[in-house]
Coordinates of C-alpha atoms in Angstrom, one line a residue:
Chain W
M1 CA 14.9 -7.5 -0.2
S2 CA 13.3 -6.6 3.1
R3 CA 9.5 -6.7 3.6
L4 CA 7.0 -5.2 5.9
Y5 CA 3.8 -7.2 6.0
Q6 CA 0.5 -5.6 7.1
H7 CA -2.8 -7.5 7.5
G8 CA -5.9 -5.2 7.4
T9 CA -5.9 -1.5 7.4
L10 CA -6.5 1.3 9.8
A11 CA -9.2 2.5 7.4
M12 CA -11.0 -0.9 8.1
L13 CA -11.0 -0.2 11.8
M14 CA -12.4 3.3 11.1
G15 CA -15.0 1.5 9.0
K16 CA -16.0 -0.5 12.1
Q17 CA -14.4 -3.8 10.9
M18 CA -12.8 -5.0 14.1
Q19 CA -13.4 -8.8 13.7
G20 CA -10.3 -10.9 13.7
T21 CA -9.3 -12.0 10.2
I22 CA -5.8 -13.5 10.5
T23 CA -4.5 -16.0 13.0
V24 CA -1.3 -15.7 15.0
A25 CA 0.1 -18.7 13.2
E26 CA -0.5 -17.1 9.8
L27 CA 1.0 -13.8 10.9
R28 CA 4.1 -15.5 12.3
Q29 CA 4.8 -16.9 8.8
Q30 CA 5.3 -13.3 7.7
G31 CA 7.5 -12.0 10.6
D32 CA 8.9 -12.5 14.0
T33 CA 8.6 -8.8 15.2
G34 CA 5.7 -6.4 15.0
I35 CA 2.6 -4.8 16.4
G36 CA -1.2 -5.2 16.2
T37 CA -4.4 -5.7 18.1
L38 CA -6.6 -8.7 18.8
D39 CA -10.2 -9.5 17.7
G40 CA -12.5 -6.7 18.7
L41 CA -9.7 -4.2 19.1
D42 CA -8.8 -6.1 22.3
G43 CA -5.7 -4.4 23.5
E44 CA -2.2 -3.7 22.1
V45 CA -0.1 -6.5 20.6
I46 CA 3.6 -6.5 20.5
I47 CA 5.6 -9.4 18.9
L48 CA 9.3 -9.8 19.8
A49 CA 11.5 -12.7 18.7
G50 CA 8.4 -14.6 17.6
E51 CA 6.6 -14.3 20.9
V52 CA 3.2 -12.6 21.0
Y53 CA 2.2 -10.4 23.9
Q54 CA -1.0 -8.5 24.5
A55 CA -1.5 -5.5 26.8
Q56 CA -5.2 -5.6 27.8
S57 CA -7.0 -2.4 28.8
D58 CA -6.8 -3.1 32.6
G59 CA -3.0 -2.9 32.2
Q60 CA -2.3 -6.6 32.5
V61 CA 0.1 -8.2 29.9
N62 CA -0.7 -11.6 28.5
H63 CA 1.6 -14.0 26.6
I64 CA -0.5 -15.2 23.7
T65 CA 0.3 -18.9 22.9
D66 CA -2.8 -20.1 21.1
P67 CA -1.8 -20.0 17.4
D68 CA -5.5 -19.7 16.4
T69 CA -5.9 -16.3 18.2
L70 CA -7.3 -13.8 15.7
L71 CA -6.2 -10.3 14.8
P72 CA -8.0 -7.7 12.7
F73 CA -4.9 -5.6 12.1
A74 CA -1.2 -6.3 12.5
S75 CA 2.2 -5.3 11.0
V76 CA 5.1 -7.7 11.1
H77 CA 8.6 -8.1 9.7
F78 CA 11.6 -10.4 10.2
D79 CA 14.0 -8.5 12.4
A80 CA 17.2 -7.8 10.5
P81 CA 18.3 -4.3 11.2
T82 CA 20.3 -2.5 8.5
Q83 CA 21.6 0.2 10.9
K84 CA 22.3 0.3 14.7
L85 CA 22.3 3.9 15.9
P86 CA 23.1 5.3 19.3
F87 CA 20.5 7.8 20.6
S88 CA 20.9 10.4 23.3
S89 CA 18.1 12.1 25.1
V90 CA 15.6 10.6 22.7
T91 CA 11.8 11.3 23.0
F92 CA 8.9 10.4 20.8
S93 CA 8.8 14.1 19.8
N94 CA 12.4 14.3 18.7
L95 CA 12.7 10.9 17.1
S96 CA 12.2 12.0 13.5
A97 CA 14.6 14.9 14.0
Q98 CA 17.2 12.5 15.4
L99 CA 16.7 10.3 12.4
K100 CA 16.9 13.1 9.8
T101 CA 20.0 11.8 8.1
A102 CA 18.3 8.4 7.6
Q103 CA 15.9 10.0 5.1
L104 CA 12.8 8.0 6.1
Q105 CA 10.1 10.4 4.7
Q106 CA 9.3 8.3 1.6
V107 CA 9.9 4.8 2.9
F108 CA 8.6 2.2 5.3
A109 CA 11.0 1.5 8.2
A110 CA 11.0 -0.3 11.5
I111 CA 12.6 1.0 14.7
K112 CA 13.5 -1.1 17.7
F113 CA 14.9 0.4 20.9
H114 CA 16.0 -1.7 23.8
G115 CA 17.2 -0.2 27.1
D116 CA 16.2 1.9 30.0
F117 CA 13.4 4.5 29.5
S118 CA 13.2 7.4 32.0
H119 CA 9.5 7.8 31.1
M120 CA 7.0 5.7 29.2
H121 CA 3.4 6.7 28.5
V122 CA 1.1 4.2 26.8
R123 CA -2.6 3.7 26.1
I124 CA -4.5 0.4 25.6
A125 CA -7.5 0.0 23.4
P126 CA -10.5 -1.7 25.3
K127 CA -12.1 -4.7 23.7
Q128 CA -15.3 -3.9 21.7
V129 CA -18.2 -6.1 20.9
P130 CA -20.4 -6.2 17.7
P131 CA -21.9 -4.0 16.4
Y132 CA -18.5 -2.4 16.4
P133 CA -18.1 1.4 16.8
S134 CA -15.6 3.4 14.8
L135 CA -11.9 3.4 15.8
L136 CA -12.2 7.1 16.5
S137 CA -14.9 6.7 19.2
V138 CA -12.9 3.9 20.9
A139 CA -9.8 6.2 20.8
E140 CA -11.7 8.9 22.6
N141 CA -12.0 6.7 25.7
Q142 CA -8.9 4.6 26.3
P143 CA -7.1 3.8 29.5
E144 CA -3.6 5.3 29.7
F145 CA -0.7 4.1 31.8
E146 CA 2.7 5.7 32.8
A147 CA 5.9 4.3 34.1
E148 CA 9.2 5.8 35.2
N149 CA 12.7 4.2 34.9
I150 CA 11.5 1.1 33.1
S151 CA 13.6 -1.4 31.0
G152 CA 12.0 -2.7 27.9
T153 CA 11.7 -2.6 24.1
V154 CA 10.0 -0.2 21.8
V155 CA 9.0 -1.7 18.4
G156 CA 7.1 -0.1 15.6
Y157 CA 7.1 1.5 12.2
F158 CA 7.4 4.6 10.2
A159 CA 5.1 5.0 7.2
P160 CA 5.2 7.6 4.4
Q161 CA 2.5 10.3 4.3
I162 CA 0.8 8.9 1.2
F163 CA 0.0 5.6 3.1
N164 CA -2.1 7.5 5.6
G165 CA -5.4 5.5 5.4
P166 CA -4.0 2.0 4.8
T167 CA -1.8 2.6 7.9
A168 CA -0.9 5.6 10.1
A169 CA 1.6 7.9 8.5
G170 CA 4.6 8.8 10.7
W171 CA 5.4 6.6 13.7
H172 CA 3.3 3.9 15.2
V173 CA 5.1 2.2 18.1
H174 CA 4.3 -0.2 21.0
F175 CA 6.3 -1.0 24.2
L176 CA 6.9 -4.1 26.2
S177 CA 8.8 -4.1 29.5
D178 CA 11.6 -6.6 30.1
D179 CA 9.6 -8.1 33.0
R180 CA 6.6 -8.5 30.7
Q181 CA 4.4 -6.5 33.2
F182 CA 3.9 -3.2 31.3
A183 CA 3.0 -2.7 27.7
G184 CA 0.9 -0.6 25.3
H185 CA 0.6 1.8 22.4
I186 CA 3.2 4.5 23.0
L187 CA 1.9 8.1 23.4
D188 CA 5.3 9.4 24.7
F189 CA 8.6 8.2 25.9
S190 CA 12.0 9.4 26.8
A191 CA 15.4 7.7 27.2
E192 CA 18.9 9.1 28.0
Q193 CA 20.9 6.5 26.1
V194 CA 19.6 3.7 24.0
T195 CA 20.6 1.9 20.8
G196 CA 18.1 2.0 18.0
D197 CA 17.9 -0.7 15.4
L198 CA 16.7 0.7 12.1
Q199 CA 15.4 -1.4 9.3
I200 CA 14.3 0.1 5.9
F201 CA 12.0 -1.9 3.7
D202 CA 11.8 -2.0 0.0
E203 CA 8.5 -3.9 0.0
F204 CA 5.3 -3.0 1.8
V205 CA 2.9 -6.0 1.5
Q206 CA -0.8 -5.0 2.2
H207 CA -2.8 -8.2 2.9
L208 CA -6.6 -7.8 2.8
P209 CA -9.3 -10.1 4.2
I210 CA -11.0 -10.5 0.8
D211 CA -13.1 -13.5 1.9
N212 CA -14.8 -11.5 4.7
P213 CA -18.2 -10.3 3.5
D214 CA -18.4 -7.5 6.1
F215 CA -15.1 -6.1 4.8
R216 CA -16.2 -6.3 1.2
Q217 CA -19.4 -4.5 1.9
M218 CA -17.8 -1.8 4.1
T219 CA -18.4 1.8 3.3
L220 CA -16.0 4.5 4.5
D221 CA -16.5 8.1 5.4
F222 CA -13.5 9.6 3.5
D223 CA -14.0 13.1 4.8
G224 CA -13.4 11.9 8.4
L225 CA -10.9 9.2 7.6
I226 CA -7.6 10.9 7.8
A227 CA -8.5 13.1 10.7
G228 CA -9.8 10.0 12.5
I229 CA -6.7 8.0 12.0
E230 CA -4.5 10.8 13.1
A231 CA -6.6 11.3 16.2
S232 CA -6.8 7.6 17.1
E233 CA -3.5 6.1 16.1
G234 CA -1.7 9.3 16.6
G235 CA 1.3 8.9 14.3
R236 CA 4.1 11.3 15.3
K237 CA 5.5 12.8 12.1
Chain U
M1 CA -2.9 -16.2 -2.5
S2 CA -3.0 -13.8 -5.4
R3 CA -0.7 -10.8 -5.6
L4 CA -0.6 -7.5 -7.4
Y5 CA 2.9 -6.1 -7.5
Q6 CA 3.6 -2.4 -8.0
H7 CA 6.9 -0.8 -8.4
G8 CA 7.0 2.9 -7.7
T9 CA 4.0 5.1 -6.9
L10 CA 2.0 7.7 -8.8
A11 CA 2.9 10.1 -6.0
M12 CA 6.6 9.7 -7.1
L13 CA 5.7 10.7 -10.6
M14 CA 3.8 13.7 -9.2
G15 CA 7.0 14.4 -7.2
K16 CA 9.0 14.6 -10.5
Q17 CA 10.7 11.2 -10.1
M18 CA 10.4 9.7 -13.6
Q19 CA 13.8 8.0 -13.8
G20 CA 13.6 4.3 -14.4
T21 CA 14.2 2.2 -11.3
I22 CA 13.3 -1.3 -12.2
T23 CA 14.2 -3.4 -15.2
V24 CA 11.9 -5.4 -17.4
A25 CA 13.7 -8.6 -16.2
E26 CA 13.0 -7.7 -12.6
L27 CA 9.4 -6.8 -13.2
R28 CA 8.8 -10.0 -15.2
Q29 CA 9.7 -12.0 -12.1
Q30 CA 6.7 -10.5 -10.4
G31 CA 4.1 -11.0 -13.1
D32 CA 3.3 -11.8 -16.8
T33 CA 0.5 -9.2 -17.2
G34 CA 0.3 -5.5 -16.4
I35 CA 0.7 -1.9 -17.2
G36 CA 3.4 0.8 -16.7
T37 CA 5.5 3.4 -18.3
L38 CA 9.2 3.6 -19.4
D39 CA 12.1 5.8 -18.2
G40 CA 11.2 9.4 -18.4
L41 CA 7.4 8.7 -18.6
D42 CA 8.1 7.4 -22.1
G43 CA 4.8 6.1 -23.3
E44 CA 2.3 3.6 -22.1
V45 CA 3.4 0.0 -21.3
I46 CA 1.2 -3.0 -21.6
I47 CA 2.4 -6.5 -20.7
L48 CA 0.5 -9.5 -22.0
A49 CA 1.5 -13.2 -21.6
G50 CA 5.0 -12.0 -20.6
E51 CA 5.6 -9.8 -23.7
V52 CA 6.2 -6.1 -23.1
Y53 CA 4.8 -3.5 -25.5
Q54 CA 5.2 0.3 -25.4
A55 CA 2.9 2.8 -27.1
Q56 CA 5.0 5.8 -27.8
S57 CA 3.6 9.3 -28.1
D58 CA 3.6 9.4 -31.9
G59 CA 1.2 6.4 -31.8
Q60 CA 3.8 3.8 -32.8
V61 CA 3.8 0.5 -30.8
N62 CA 7.1 -1.1 -29.9
H63 CA 7.8 -4.6 -28.7
I64 CA 10.3 -4.2 -25.8
T65 CA 12.7 -7.1 -25.9
D66 CA 15.7 -5.7 -24.0
P67 CA 15.5 -7.1 -20.4
D68 CA 17.5 -4.1 -19.1
T69 CA 14.9 -1.6 -20.2
L70 CA 14.0 0.6 -17.2
L71 CA 10.6 1.6 -15.8
P72 CA 9.8 4.2 -13.1
F73 CA 6.3 2.8 -12.5
A74 CA 4.6 -0.5 -13.3
S75 CA 1.9 -2.8 -11.9
V76 CA 2.0 -6.5 -12.7
H77 CA 0.4 -9.8 -11.7
F78 CA 0.4 -13.4 -12.9
D79 CA -2.7 -13.8 -14.9
A80 CA -5.0 -16.3 -13.2
P81 CA -8.6 -15.0 -13.4
T82 CA -11.0 -16.0 -10.6
Q83 CA -14.1 -15.1 -12.6
K84 CA -14.9 -14.9 -16.3
L85 CA -17.8 -12.6 -16.9
P86 CA -19.8 -11.8 -20.1
F87 CA -20.3 -8.1 -20.6
S88 CA -22.9 -6.5 -22.9
S89 CA -22.7 -2.9 -24.0
V90 CA -19.8 -2.2 -21.7
T91 CA -18.1 1.2 -21.6
F92 CA -15.5 2.7 -19.3
S93 CA -18.2 4.8 -17.7
N94 CA -20.5 1.8 -16.8
L95 CA -17.8 -0.7 -16.0
S96 CA -18.1 -0.3 -12.2
A97 CA -21.9 -0.5 -12.4
Q98 CA -21.7 -3.7 -14.4
L99 CA -19.3 -5.1 -11.8
K100 CA -21.4 -4.1 -8.8
T101 CA -22.1 -7.6 -7.6
A102 CA -18.3 -8.3 -7.6
Q103 CA -18.0 -5.9 -4.6
L104 CA -14.6 -4.4 -5.7
Q105 CA -14.7 -1.2 -3.7
Q106 CA -12.3 -2.3 -0.9
V107 CA -10.0 -4.6 -2.9
F108 CA -7.4 -4.6 -5.6
A109 CA -8.5 -6.4 -8.8
A110 CA -7.4 -6.9 -12.3
I111 CA -9.6 -6.8 -15.4
K112 CA -8.8 -8.2 -18.8
F113 CA -11.1 -7.9 -21.7
H114 CA -10.3 -9.5 -25.1
G115 CA -12.6 -9.0 -28.1
D116 CA -13.9 -6.4 -30.5
F117 CA -14.3 -2.9 -29.4
S118 CA -16.6 -0.6 -31.2
H119 CA -14.7 2.4 -29.9
M120 CA -11.3 2.9 -28.2
H121 CA -9.9 6.2 -27.1
V122 CA -6.4 6.4 -25.6
R123 CA -3.7 8.9 -24.7
I124 CA 0.0 8.3 -24.6
A125 CA 2.5 10.1 -22.3
P126 CA 5.3 11.9 -24.2
K127 CA 8.9 11.2 -23.0
Q128 CA 10.3 13.7 -20.6
V129 CA 13.9 14.6 -19.9
P130 CA 15.6 15.8 -16.6
P131 CA 14.9 18.0 -14.8
Y132 CA 11.5 16.2 -14.9
P133 CA 8.3 18.2 -14.6
S134 CA 5.3 17.0 -12.5
L135 CA 3.1 14.3 -13.8
L136 CA 0.3 16.8 -13.8
S137 CA 1.9 19.2 -16.2
V138 CA 2.7 16.3 -18.6
A139 CA -0.9 15.1 -18.4
E140 CA -2.1 18.5 -19.6
N141 CA -0.5 18.0 -23.0
Q142 CA -0.7 14.4 -24.2
P143 CA -1.5 13.1 -27.6
E144 CA -4.8 11.2 -27.9
F145 CA -5.7 8.6 -30.4
E146 CA -9.1 7.0 -31.3
A147 CA -10.0 3.8 -33.2
E148 CA -13.3 2.3 -34.3
N149 CA -14.1 -1.5 -34.6
I150 CA -10.7 -2.7 -33.3
S151 CA -9.8 -6.1 -31.9
G152 CA -7.6 -6.2 -28.9
T153 CA -7.0 -6.5 -25.2
V154 CA -7.8 -4.2 -22.3
V155 CA -5.7 -4.8 -19.2
G156 CA -5.6 -2.9 -15.9
Y157 CA -6.5 -2.6 -12.3
F158 CA -9.1 -1.4 -9.8
A159 CA -7.7 0.1 -6.6
P160 CA -9.6 1.1 -3.4
Q161 CA -10.1 4.7 -2.6
I162 CA -7.6 4.7 0.4
F163 CA -4.8 3.8 -2.0
N164 CA -5.2 7.0 -4.0
G165 CA -1.6 8.4 -3.9
P166 CA 0.4 5.2 -4.0
T167 CA -1.7 4.4 -7.1
A168 CA -4.8 5.8 -8.8
A169 CA -8.0 4.9 -7.0
G170 CA -10.6 3.4 -9.3
W171 CA -9.7 1.9 -12.7
H172 CA -6.4 2.4 -14.5
V173 CA -6.4 0.4 -17.8
H174 CA -4.3 0.2 -21.0
F175 CA -5.2 -1.2 -24.4
L176 CA -3.2 -3.2 -27.1
S177 CA -4.7 -4.1 -30.4
D178 CA -4.4 -7.7 -31.7
D179 CA -2.3 -6.5 -34.6
R180 CA 0.1 -4.7 -32.2
Q181 CA -0.4 -1.4 -34.1
F182 CA -2.6 0.6 -31.6
A183 CA -2.1 1.0 -27.9
G184 CA -2.3 3.4 -25.0
H185 CA -3.8 4.5 -21.7
I186 CA -7.6 4.2 -22.0
L187 CA -9.7 7.3 -21.7
D188 CA -12.8 5.6 -23.0
F189 CA -14.0 2.5 -24.7
S190 CA -17.1 0.6 -25.7
A191 CA -17.8 -2.9 -26.7
E192 CA -21.1 -4.7 -27.5
Q193 CA -20.1 -8.2 -26.3
V194 CA -16.8 -9.1 -24.6
T195 CA -15.7 -11.6 -22.0
G196 CA -14.0 -10.0 -19.0
D197 CA -11.5 -11.9 -16.8
L198 CA -11.6 -10.7 -13.3
Q199 CA -9.0 -11.4 -10.7
I200 CA -9.2 -10.3 -7.1
F201 CA -6.0 -10.0 -5.1
D202 CA -5.5 -10.5 -1.4
E203 CA -2.0 -9.0 -1.5
F204 CA -0.9 -5.6 -2.8
V205 CA 2.9 -5.5 -2.8
Q206 CA 4.2 -1.9 -3.0
H207 CA 7.9 -2.0 -4.0
L208 CA 9.9 1.2 -3.6
P209 CA 13.2 2.3 -5.1
I210 CA 14.8 2.8 -1.7
D211 CA 18.4 2.9 -3.1
N212 CA 17.6 5.9 -5.3
P213 CA 18.8 9.1 -3.6
D214 CA 16.4 11.4 -5.7
F215 CA 13.5 9.3 -4.5
R216 CA 14.7 9.4 -0.9
Q217 CA 15.1 13.2 -1.0
M218 CA 11.8 13.8 -2.8
T219 CA 9.3 16.3 -1.3
L220 CA 5.6 16.1 -2.2
D221 CA 3.0 18.8 -2.4
F222 CA 0.2 17.0 -0.6
D223 CA -2.4 19.6 -1.1
G224 CA -2.2 19.1 -4.9
L225 CA -1.4 15.4 -4.9
I226 CA -4.8 13.7 -5.0
A227 CA -6.3 16.2 -7.4
G228 CA -3.2 15.9 -9.6
I229 CA -3.4 12.1 -9.7
E230 CA -7.1 12.2 -10.6
A231 CA -6.4 14.7 -13.3
S232 CA -3.5 12.9 -14.8
E233 CA -4.2 9.2 -14.3
G234 CA -7.9 9.7 -14.4
G235 CA -9.1 6.6 -12.6
R236 CA -12.8 6.0 -13.4
K237 CA -14.6 5.2 -10.1

């Protein structure tokens, strides 16, 4: 049994619910590896070997050590790869094609690459304050950063098409450099030779903040929801 | 913490994957109450107090006692209601309106009614054989049964709109009479006075049959998926 745990949904962020509803301590009980964002959509979180890092929108990377730090959305798992695969000339665009034999389409999976990346292009969500806007309007105005020849780790998830809404269908991956100076939500990357750790889950656990009245009273614009998630979280298929 | 566990998805059934992929014994570890169907979409399953019953398409109700019996799709939880609510003149059509103050829209919840029903209208899926058809084509030709003044139990779930695809958004409820002679997937019901047990979940666990090659290779027609689920599983909103 291998489990991906997700707190909150992307639909919630689209529904302007960006208040933190789970603590770092609670999240760490569900996994040692993952991605997310902090209270108010404050940056891009990456969790590696149990350590939590935040890329904030000025490009600075913070090591989050306060266990009471709140997150509105995060996905975590316990790192235990089922396959280690060598990749050559891998980019975000060709990642699915390179993994075709792994038959990921209908399952949840984690990918973790560590190595040297010839190019890394990320964006970082800027912190919002109440009353929160929609995720889509935040996504339209986010700082982007690029780096060349950088060593680090890519971590994130593949989700099946039918879970677009709760999460982003396709790939949703974050990056953290080995020197902990560069991080963010990946828009594009390329690497000549890296090893990819693949982990396929048989359980997807969706945890919801049922005690939060704002969440319970949320209304969603379903017509714009899927297009909004694709535009803002940008899952590569 | 309160958890709804689902094995398989309605999208899988739409994708012609009706082979059983979890045993009754495995399912019972995840809950003592719930609904589902047997291998080949063979009837309507209702689980009450740990006992598993199947309505088969000729209307007969079977007590399933073989722990190795396989199911392609089922949802279960451990019965522990958070609210007991009196209902007057309740029907399937007005159920959501009567539960408006419970604010279910964004959460997963279980309902369990026990009492006397003035009217009960169910349908029962007929067993299919490989190569399996789509759930939608099965749903177009299913036996229906009606009863008046019948004592029994309604059990099922409410799911949020964004989970249409993995499951049926809105209500999906089954019925079993107290004499274990009448059961099925509810199309309509009415009751003058019943007590409803409501249980709201903070976790929705989606379990997938990742070791099944047919599931892994499945392709889905997304354009028809949501319409098909609504037409076949008919969740009342």
